[in-house]
Amino acid sequence: MSDVRFLLTGDTSLTAEFGNEVSPSINARIRAFHIALEHSSIPGIVETVPTYRSLMIHYDPGIIQFAPLVQRLQSLLDGLDLVEIPPSQVLEIPVLYGGEMGPDLDFVAQHAQKTPQEVISIHTSTEYLIYMLGFTPGFAYLGGMDERIATPRLETPRVKIPAGSVGIAGSQTGIYPIDSPGGWQLIGRTPVRMYDPDRETPILPQAGQYIQFYPITQAEYDEIAAQEAADRYICRRHPRQEAI
């Protein structure tokens, strides 16, 4: 673990950098380190923020200073191989593909030389690792999209994209959690609220989980949307079967 770098990022934060690439193996090391940190007795930790290849640690310098904090953090590295990482949850996200909800589905299909149904089948066949959250509240940066449906961003971004829109940009796919501008190719929309400030847990997805999309009909979309509006919808989840 000697390749882990601890970088000063402010008066009250530092970053533990685990590598220089986006990969599931680096993500697993970050998760293990995060778990070890949560179970440690290091005082003064205020918040932790995982990213693609690092973990930012906010701390209270009135309780612990940078140098002794780094020493304590380094002491956790040797035991990471012994950390038991619990199975990741898979969030099952329903999506109404195409039509008004996914106005760019046909373009994505043409670009990929596939039919729209083939694009949907490919898009729903993957469990996407949530590497990190950012950009807007609840926006999940996902990994693992099939290169067969990779599509460039729009040349001119839209001024407003509705919350729940599912899109593709280059080799990434994701969900817009709130109404916002954006340049992703929209292929569908989910009625599930990824972010709700009035909910007990405002942000639905969490780093380290996975998302799997599944197609629904207009009637199913309307029913789920009604349940969401009444705060009665519970997103389906299942434990991920890790490869042996």
C-alpha positions as MATLAB code, in Angstrom:
seq = 'MSDVRFLLTGDTSLTAEFGNEVSPSINARIRAFHIALEHSSIPGIVETVPTYRSLMIHYDPGIIQFAPLVQRLQSLLDGLDLVEIPPSQVLEIPVLYGGEMGPDLDFVAQHAQKTPQEVISIHTSTEYLIYMLGFTPGFAYLGGMDERIATPRLETPRVKIPAGSVGIAGSQTGIYPIDSPGGWQLIGRTPVRMYDPDRETPILPQAGQYIQFYPITQAEYDEIAAQEAADRYICRRHPRQEAI';
ca = [
       0.000    0.000    0.000;
       3.081    2.250   -0.218;
       1.742    3.745   -3.447;
      -1.060    5.541   -1.582;
      -0.378    9.286   -1.460;
      -1.734   11.646    1.178;
      -2.164   15.115   -0.295;
      -2.980   18.349    1.520;
      -6.116   19.801   -0.085;
      -6.999   22.608    2.323;
      -6.841   23.831    5.893;
      -9.262   21.141    7.004;
      -8.987   18.372    4.423;
      -6.630   15.919    2.801;
      -6.914   13.373    0.007;
      -5.777    9.755    0.078;
      -4.957    8.974   -3.552;
      -4.963    5.290   -4.491;
      -4.021    5.400   -8.162;
      -4.239    7.235  -11.438;
      -6.960    5.348  -13.282;
     -10.628    4.470  -13.028;
     -10.960    0.793  -12.177;
     -13.034   -1.531   -9.974;
      -9.855   -2.741   -8.207;
      -8.918    0.777   -7.093;
     -12.514    1.373   -6.069;
     -12.378   -1.779   -3.911;
      -9.255   -0.494   -2.144;
     -10.964    2.829   -1.485;
     -13.998    1.020   -0.050;
     -11.767   -1.110    2.187;
      -9.899    1.972    3.410;
     -13.190    3.766    4.028;
     -14.468    0.858    6.121;
     -11.197    0.687    8.078;
     -11.404    4.425    8.742;
     -15.007    4.169    9.956;
     -13.968    1.453   12.434;
     -10.832    3.256   13.598;
     -10.543    5.393   16.709;
      -9.024    8.354   14.862;
     -10.518   11.520   16.378;
     -11.524   14.641   14.512;
     -12.847   13.116   11.271;
     -15.772   15.247   10.075;
     -16.694   13.826    6.666;
     -15.354   11.532    3.944;
     -15.968   11.880    0.211;
     -15.048    8.985   -2.117;
     -14.116    9.724   -5.741;
     -12.979    7.656   -8.724;
      -9.478    7.068   -7.386;
      -9.247    8.756   -4.002;
     -10.932    9.474   -0.682;
     -11.149   13.055    0.566;
     -11.101   13.325    4.342;
     -12.387   16.447    6.088;
     -11.126   16.845    9.647;
     -11.160   19.282   12.563;
      -7.635   20.726   13.002;
      -8.610   21.770   16.516;
      -8.717   18.070   17.374;
      -6.038   16.586   15.133;
      -3.383   18.168   12.921;
      -2.384   17.123    9.396;
       0.877   15.289   10.196;
      -0.424   13.102   13.042;
      -3.587   12.413   11.055;
      -1.540   11.146    8.118;
       0.430    8.903   10.461;
      -2.779    7.426   11.818;
      -4.168    6.949    8.314;
      -0.988    5.262    7.111;
      -1.270    2.787    9.969;
      -4.561    1.576    8.478;
      -3.072    0.652    5.098;
      -1.284   -2.543    6.104;
      -4.522   -4.127    7.270;
      -6.646   -3.388    4.202;
      -6.321   -6.921    2.830;
      -8.036   -8.160    5.991;
     -10.995   -5.795    5.686;
     -14.186   -7.633    4.805;
     -16.088   -5.627    2.217;
     -19.812   -6.404    2.433;
     -21.613   -7.373   -0.786;
     -22.684   -4.332   -2.754;
     -26.340   -3.550   -3.165;
     -27.801   -3.263   -6.644;
     -30.441   -0.574   -7.075;
     -33.003   -1.614   -9.677;
     -34.006    1.513  -11.578;
     -37.107    1.367  -13.829;
     -36.822    3.322  -17.094;
     -39.351    4.240  -19.757;
     -37.205    4.231  -22.899;
     -37.701    6.233  -26.078;
     -40.466    8.567  -27.181;
     -40.876   11.815  -25.296;
     -38.927   10.384  -22.365;
     -35.952    9.373  -24.499;
     -35.825   11.679  -27.526;
     -32.279   10.653  -28.488;
     -32.759    6.887  -28.418;
     -33.088    6.674  -32.202;
     -29.909    8.715  -32.702;
     -27.979    6.498  -30.281;
     -29.261    3.442  -32.174;
     -28.242    4.895  -35.544;
     -24.807    5.848  -34.229;
     -24.308    2.351  -32.810;
     -25.771    0.698  -35.912;
     -28.309   -1.044  -33.709;
     -32.058   -1.018  -33.406;
     -33.566    0.966  -30.512;
     -34.575   -2.312  -28.857;
     -31.009   -3.597  -29.135;
     -29.764   -0.421  -27.444;
     -32.264   -0.948  -24.628;
     -31.237   -4.600  -24.256;
     -27.552   -3.665  -24.056;
     -28.198   -0.780  -21.670;
     -30.222   -2.936  -19.264;
     -27.848   -5.922  -19.314;
     -25.157   -4.318  -17.129;
     -24.763   -3.664  -13.428;
     -23.124   -0.232  -13.272;
     -20.731    0.496  -10.410;
     -21.343    3.854   -8.692;
     -17.838    5.243   -8.389;
     -18.766    8.616   -6.910;
     -21.447   11.286   -6.577;
     -21.129   14.856   -7.797;
     -22.076   17.550  -10.338;
     -25.546   17.918   -8.794;
     -27.028   16.300   -5.631;
     -27.526   12.607   -6.291;
     -25.772   12.473   -9.672;
     -24.032    9.087   -9.804;
     -20.906    8.601  -11.899;
     -21.286    5.079  -13.246;
     -18.759    2.696  -14.715;
     -19.132   -0.313  -16.944;
     -21.211    0.868  -19.893;
     -20.924   -1.283  -23.007;
     -18.787    0.454  -25.643;
     -21.193   -0.759  -28.329;
     -23.629    2.009  -27.397;
     -21.097    4.759  -26.619;
     -22.302    7.990  -28.248;
     -20.857   11.539  -28.296;
     -22.524   14.310  -26.344;
     -24.879   16.735  -28.020;
     -23.095   19.478  -29.959;
     -25.412   22.016  -28.306;
     -26.431   21.179  -24.714;
     -30.060   21.467  -23.692;
     -30.958   24.328  -21.374;
     -33.172   22.136  -19.200;
     -33.247   18.369  -18.853;
     -36.050   16.921  -16.677;
     -35.138   15.128  -13.465;
     -34.985   11.374  -13.927;
     -33.699   11.547  -17.499;
     -31.327    8.709  -18.370;
     -28.611    9.569  -20.831;
     -25.401    8.550  -22.549;
     -22.329   10.736  -23.036;
     -19.308    9.108  -24.614;
     -18.658    5.890  -22.685;
     -20.749    6.911  -19.674;
     -24.389    6.579  -18.749;
     -26.200    8.277  -15.905;
     -29.368    9.767  -14.439;
     -30.119   13.462  -14.041;
     -31.365   13.733  -10.427;
     -32.763   17.267  -10.767;
     -33.858   19.555  -13.598;
     -30.626   20.965  -15.018;
     -28.805   21.872  -18.231;
     -26.905   19.072  -19.926;
     -25.514   17.663  -23.121;
     -26.098   13.937  -22.726;
     -28.038   11.895  -25.287;
     -31.361   11.118  -23.576;
     -32.601    7.559  -24.064;
     -35.255    7.308  -21.337;
     -36.523    8.533  -17.987;
     -37.083    6.995  -14.577;
     -39.923    8.024  -12.252;
     -37.676    7.224   -9.271;
     -36.394   10.311   -7.451;
     -32.628   10.057   -7.106;
     -32.661   13.167   -4.924;
     -35.391   14.419   -2.609;
     -34.407   17.049    0.001;
     -37.511   16.215    2.066;
     -36.708   12.514    2.308;
     -35.039   11.099    5.427;
     -32.155   10.015    3.193;
     -32.198   12.704    0.483;
     -29.798   10.995   -1.932;
     -30.827    7.515   -3.091;
     -27.619    6.137   -4.670;
     -24.392    5.660   -2.721;
     -20.822    5.212   -3.879;
     -19.918    1.519   -3.960;
     -23.422    0.400   -4.871;
     -24.472   -0.664   -8.354;
     -27.358    0.385  -10.573;
     -29.198   -1.878  -12.986;
     -31.810   -0.412  -15.301;
     -34.896   -2.298  -16.421;
     -37.511   -1.259  -19.003;
     -41.089   -0.377  -18.061;
     -44.256    0.645  -19.895;
     -46.025    3.999  -19.739;
     -48.633    2.527  -17.385;
     -45.910    1.241  -15.052;
     -44.169    4.605  -15.210;
     -47.362    6.416  -14.220;
     -48.019    4.012  -11.348;
     -44.488    4.360   -9.932;
     -44.627    8.150  -10.346;
     -47.880    8.223   -8.370;
     -46.326    6.105   -5.616;
     -43.291    8.409   -5.536;
     -45.532   11.461   -5.237;
     -47.225    9.819   -2.253;
     -43.866    8.775   -0.730;
     -44.882    5.114   -1.006;
     -42.445    3.798   -3.589;
     -39.559    1.660   -2.377;
     -36.795    1.108   -4.902;
     -36.062   -2.580   -5.374;
     -32.609   -3.727   -4.302;
     -30.718   -6.991   -4.269;
     -27.231   -8.045   -3.176;
     -24.748   -8.232   -6.001;
     -23.313  -11.634   -6.787;
     -19.572  -10.996   -6.762;
     -17.463  -12.883   -9.285;
     -15.424  -15.731   -7.778;
];
